[in-house]
XYZ file of C-alpha atoms in Angstrom:
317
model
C 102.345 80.774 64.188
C 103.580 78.674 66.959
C 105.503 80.156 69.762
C 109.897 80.009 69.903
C 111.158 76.250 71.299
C 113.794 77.984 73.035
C 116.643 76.012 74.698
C 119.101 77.540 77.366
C 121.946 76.390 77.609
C 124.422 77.565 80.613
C 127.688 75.958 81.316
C 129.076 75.735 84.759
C 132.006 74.988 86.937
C 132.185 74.986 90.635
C 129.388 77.400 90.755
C 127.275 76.280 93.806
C 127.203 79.878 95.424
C 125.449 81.427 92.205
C 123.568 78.608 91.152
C 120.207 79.847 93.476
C 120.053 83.116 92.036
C 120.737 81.922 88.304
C 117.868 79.470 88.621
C 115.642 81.892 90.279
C 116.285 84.284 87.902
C 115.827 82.265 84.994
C 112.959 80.879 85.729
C 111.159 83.753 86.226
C 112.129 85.432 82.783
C 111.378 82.709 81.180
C 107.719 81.741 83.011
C 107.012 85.400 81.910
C 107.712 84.807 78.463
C 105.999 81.796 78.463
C 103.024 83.569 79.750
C 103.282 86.229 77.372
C 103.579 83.759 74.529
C 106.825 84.681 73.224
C 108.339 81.656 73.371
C 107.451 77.566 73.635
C 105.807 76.239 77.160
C 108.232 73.404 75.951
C 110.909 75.590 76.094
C 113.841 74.382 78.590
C 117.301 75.035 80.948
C 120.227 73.062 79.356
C 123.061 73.114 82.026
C 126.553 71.261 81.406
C 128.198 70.839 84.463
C 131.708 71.198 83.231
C 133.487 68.615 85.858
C 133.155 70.932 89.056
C 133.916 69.667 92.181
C 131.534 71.248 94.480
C 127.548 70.659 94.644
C 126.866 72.338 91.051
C 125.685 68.798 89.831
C 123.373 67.970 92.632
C 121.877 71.341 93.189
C 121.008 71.374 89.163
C 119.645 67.921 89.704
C 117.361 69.309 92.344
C 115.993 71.830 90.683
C 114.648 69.544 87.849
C 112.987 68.023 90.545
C 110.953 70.708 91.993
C 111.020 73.773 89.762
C 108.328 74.716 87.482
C 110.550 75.206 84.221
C 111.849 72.082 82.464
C 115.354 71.602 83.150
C 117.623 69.101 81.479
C 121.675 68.570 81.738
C 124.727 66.693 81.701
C 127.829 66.210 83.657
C 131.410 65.694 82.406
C 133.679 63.584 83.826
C 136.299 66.210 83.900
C 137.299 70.060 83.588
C 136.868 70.651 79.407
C 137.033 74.044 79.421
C 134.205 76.633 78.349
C 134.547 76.506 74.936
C 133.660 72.328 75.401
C 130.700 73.025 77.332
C 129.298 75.204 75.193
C 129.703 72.555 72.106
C 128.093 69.983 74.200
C 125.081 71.791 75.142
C 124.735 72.857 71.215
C 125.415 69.561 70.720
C 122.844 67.971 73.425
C 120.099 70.030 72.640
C 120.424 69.339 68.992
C 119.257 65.747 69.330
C 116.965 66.689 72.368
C 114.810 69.140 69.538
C 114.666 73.244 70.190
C 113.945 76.100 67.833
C 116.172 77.710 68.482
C 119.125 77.907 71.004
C 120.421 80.889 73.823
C 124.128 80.268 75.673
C 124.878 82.561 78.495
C 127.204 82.093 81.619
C 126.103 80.850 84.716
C 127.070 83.990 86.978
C 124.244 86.021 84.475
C 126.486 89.057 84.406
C 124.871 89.364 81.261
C 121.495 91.185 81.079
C 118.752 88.367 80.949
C 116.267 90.927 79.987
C 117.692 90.993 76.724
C 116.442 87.315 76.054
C 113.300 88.628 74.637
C 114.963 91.090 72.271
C 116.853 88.298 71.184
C 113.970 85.982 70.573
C 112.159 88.465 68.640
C 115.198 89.265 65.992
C 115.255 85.197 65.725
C 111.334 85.965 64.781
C 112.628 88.407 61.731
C 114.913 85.953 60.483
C 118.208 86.265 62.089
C 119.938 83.086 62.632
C 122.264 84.570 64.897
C 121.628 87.092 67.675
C 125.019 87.991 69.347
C 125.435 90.001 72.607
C 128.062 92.386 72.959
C 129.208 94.473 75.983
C 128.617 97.767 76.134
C 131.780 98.258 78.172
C 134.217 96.337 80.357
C 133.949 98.362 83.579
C 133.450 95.273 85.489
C 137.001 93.970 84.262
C 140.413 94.024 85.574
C 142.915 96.934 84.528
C 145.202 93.784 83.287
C 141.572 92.266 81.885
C 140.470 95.645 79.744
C 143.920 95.982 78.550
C 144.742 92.400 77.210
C 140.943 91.703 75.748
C 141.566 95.837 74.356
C 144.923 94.141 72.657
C 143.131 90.818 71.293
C 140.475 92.179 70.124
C 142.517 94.882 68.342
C 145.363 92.165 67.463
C 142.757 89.592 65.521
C 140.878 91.779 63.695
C 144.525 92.858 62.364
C 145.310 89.500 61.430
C 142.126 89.031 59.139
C 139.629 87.505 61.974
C 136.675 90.245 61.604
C 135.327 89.405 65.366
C 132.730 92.297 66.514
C 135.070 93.884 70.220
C 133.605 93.229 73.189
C 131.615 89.720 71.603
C 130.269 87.367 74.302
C 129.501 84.187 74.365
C 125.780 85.188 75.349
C 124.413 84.518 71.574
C 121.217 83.160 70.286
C 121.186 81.064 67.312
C 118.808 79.121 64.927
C 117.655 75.712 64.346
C 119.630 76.071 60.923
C 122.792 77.474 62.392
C 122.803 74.839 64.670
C 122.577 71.890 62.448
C 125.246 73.911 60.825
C 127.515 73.389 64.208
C 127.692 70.003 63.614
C 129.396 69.897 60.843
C 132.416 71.628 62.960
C 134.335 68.565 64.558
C 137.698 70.158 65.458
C 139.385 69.786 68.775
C 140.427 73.172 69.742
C 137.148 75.546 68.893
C 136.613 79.068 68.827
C 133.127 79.730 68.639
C 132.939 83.779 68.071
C 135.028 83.018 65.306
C 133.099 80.708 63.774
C 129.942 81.921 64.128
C 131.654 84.969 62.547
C 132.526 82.797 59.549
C 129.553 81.086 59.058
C 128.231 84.018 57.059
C 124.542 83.900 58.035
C 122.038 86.793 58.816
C 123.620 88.221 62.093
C 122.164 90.461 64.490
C 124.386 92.339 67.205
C 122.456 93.492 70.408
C 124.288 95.557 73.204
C 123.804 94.586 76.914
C 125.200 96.047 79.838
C 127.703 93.689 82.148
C 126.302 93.332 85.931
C 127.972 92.891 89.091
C 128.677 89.324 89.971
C 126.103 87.802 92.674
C 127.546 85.378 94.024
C 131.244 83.705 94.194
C 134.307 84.114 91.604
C 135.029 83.717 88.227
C 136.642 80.490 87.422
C 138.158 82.546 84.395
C 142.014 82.753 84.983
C 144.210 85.109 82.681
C 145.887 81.834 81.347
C 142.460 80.411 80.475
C 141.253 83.340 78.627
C 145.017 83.813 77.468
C 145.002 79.649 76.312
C 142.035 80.758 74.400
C 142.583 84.086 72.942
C 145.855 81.958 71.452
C 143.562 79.207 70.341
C 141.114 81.829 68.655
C 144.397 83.272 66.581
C 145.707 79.642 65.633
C 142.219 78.296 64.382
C 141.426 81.327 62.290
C 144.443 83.346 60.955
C 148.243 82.028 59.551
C 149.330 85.110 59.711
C 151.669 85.055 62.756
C 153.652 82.263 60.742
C 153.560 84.821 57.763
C 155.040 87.027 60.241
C 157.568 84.411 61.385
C 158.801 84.170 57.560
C 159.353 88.248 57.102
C 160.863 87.861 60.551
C 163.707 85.665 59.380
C 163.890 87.656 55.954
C 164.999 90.965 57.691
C 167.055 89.231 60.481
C 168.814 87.951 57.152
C 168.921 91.194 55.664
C 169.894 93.156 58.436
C 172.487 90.807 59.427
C 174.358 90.932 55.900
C 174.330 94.986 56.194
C 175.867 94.146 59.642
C 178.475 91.789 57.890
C 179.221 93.938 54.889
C 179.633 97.388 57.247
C 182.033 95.215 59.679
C 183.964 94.558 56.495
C 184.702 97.427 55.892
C 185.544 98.358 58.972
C 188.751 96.296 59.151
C 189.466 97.630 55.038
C 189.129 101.125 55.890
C 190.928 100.740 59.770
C 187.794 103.019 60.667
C 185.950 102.629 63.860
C 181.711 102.544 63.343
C 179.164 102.105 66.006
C 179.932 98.103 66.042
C 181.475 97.678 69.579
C 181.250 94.947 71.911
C 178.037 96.380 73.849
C 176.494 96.614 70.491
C 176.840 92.833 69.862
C 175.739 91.905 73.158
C 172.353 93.613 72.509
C 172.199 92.396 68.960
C 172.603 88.732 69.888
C 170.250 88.904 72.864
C 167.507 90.278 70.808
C 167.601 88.252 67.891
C 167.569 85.224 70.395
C 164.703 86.520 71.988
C 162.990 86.780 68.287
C 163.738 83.032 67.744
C 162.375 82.405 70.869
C 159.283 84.146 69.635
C 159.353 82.506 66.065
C 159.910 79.352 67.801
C 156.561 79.705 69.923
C 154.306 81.095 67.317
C 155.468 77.905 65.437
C 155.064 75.727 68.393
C 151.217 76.299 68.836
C 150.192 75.806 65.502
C 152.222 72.567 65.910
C 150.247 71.871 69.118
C 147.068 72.272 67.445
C 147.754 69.737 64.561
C 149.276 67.081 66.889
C 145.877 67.339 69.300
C 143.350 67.160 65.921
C 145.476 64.346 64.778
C 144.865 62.208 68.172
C 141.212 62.680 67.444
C 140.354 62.285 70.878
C 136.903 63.323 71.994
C 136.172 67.173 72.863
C 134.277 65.828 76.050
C 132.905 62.906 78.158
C 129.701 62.632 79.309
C 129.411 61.116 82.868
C 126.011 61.960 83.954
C 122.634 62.825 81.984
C 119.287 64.540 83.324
């Protein structure tokens, strides 16, 4: 039996300062596999320099040059966001030929030792090997409690997503073909591997220290996508707008009918003026909310109808 083809691939953005250490790093794990015959000597680095404006590019460029593992990229033109890169090295390394195919971040917070373990499930048949964090200790009070929330929130709404998934994943030459199939716009890849069905295995890892710089991960990026993840996979929140307006409706005629008989009966209930100021401000502030929910599913549709590419390539290695 032949050894694993394994492709890497490892998006980036402005990551000069941990660059060094990834490719130091990764290169040695995967020599040592090589060595040990677990996977491919043909076996390669995919990076997809996600439009960063530092030296990311030209130190990846280097390192094809003069490191001992095969290393192969592209360049955007401009900042796609994660979710992009990650679809374009899929996509990339589809046509460039690979067994089977690892993503994990650039910063390698993730535990690269698990590669192997994930190679060797691939071996037994699984056509996707998913990573998921042991805990978040590394995170953010704000961090633990909103991914706590989403995690809690979408598997609520019908979206059966494993907590604490990653985006460090392994998958197979068949779930990758698969992939292409998948031309939306706004993509939410733990969901749709989720939906895809096919023999999954989940493998825990434990989250390291960052080496070097910061995470380009803002709470509006990972709140942008936690909203796209909802949108692409559930319609429940516009359920929820419809029961929303059903027992504003409701309540409202008990309201009417109870103020009716107020002025029949010449009785005085609970319906002063400070009750009507609170009523009015929080039934605006549901509309608001009804009015947003609806707004990014609208969002959504008008950027699949434009049809315009998920990403540009500007540079190839």
């Amino acid at each position: 039996m032949e050894s694993t083809k394994l492709a890497v691939v490892i998006p980036c953005y402005n990551e000069q300062e941990v660059l060094p250490y990834t490719l130091d790093t990764l290169e040695q794990v995967i020599l040592r596999l090589i060595a040990e015959k677990k996977i491919s000597e043909e076996s390669y680095l995919f990076f997809v320099d996600d439009g960063s404006r530092d030296n990311s590019w030209e130190i990846i460029t280097t390192a094809s040059q003069i490191r001992k593992i095969n290393i192969k990229g592209v360049k955007f033109t401009t900042n796609y966001g994660n979710q992009s890169a990650i679809l374009a090295g899929l996509n990339e390394v589809r046509k460039r030929g690979a067994d089977a195919v690892l993503t994990i971040d650039a910063d390698l917070q993730q535990d690269v030792n698990k590669i192997e373990e994930f190679v060797k499930y691939y071996e037994e048949g699984c056509d996707i090997v998913a990573g998921v964090r042991n805990d978040r200790k590394t995170d953010g009070f704000i961090k633990k409690i909103f991914s706590s929330f989403f995690y809690t929130f979408i598997n609520w709404l019908g979206v059966r997503i494993k907590p604490n998934h990653s985006e460090y994943r392994l998958i197979s030459k068949k779930t990758l073909g698969i992939i292409g199939y998948y031309t939306e716009r706004n993509i939410f890849l733990r969901g749709l591997f989720h939906e895809l069905g096919l023999k999954t295995k989940y493998v825990n890892f434990d989250v390291k220290p960052r080496e070097h710089g910061q995470s380009k991960f803002s709470f509006m990026s990972l709140f942008a996508l936690a909203m796209s993840g909802i949108v692409a996979f559930s319609t429940y929140p516009l359920r929820l707008v419809f029961f929303i307006g059903i027992s504003i409706s409701m309540i409202s005629f008990i309201v009417a009918a109870l103020i009716f008989f107020e002025q029949i009966l010449k009785v005085n209930l609970i319906f002063d003026i400070t009750f009507f100021k609170i009523w009015i401000t929080f039934i605006s502030g549901l509309q608001i909310l009804c009015i947003g929910i609806i707004g990014e599913y609208i969002g959504q549709i008008l950027t699949e109808v434009k049809g315009r590419p998920q990403y540009i390539i500007a540079e190839e290695l």
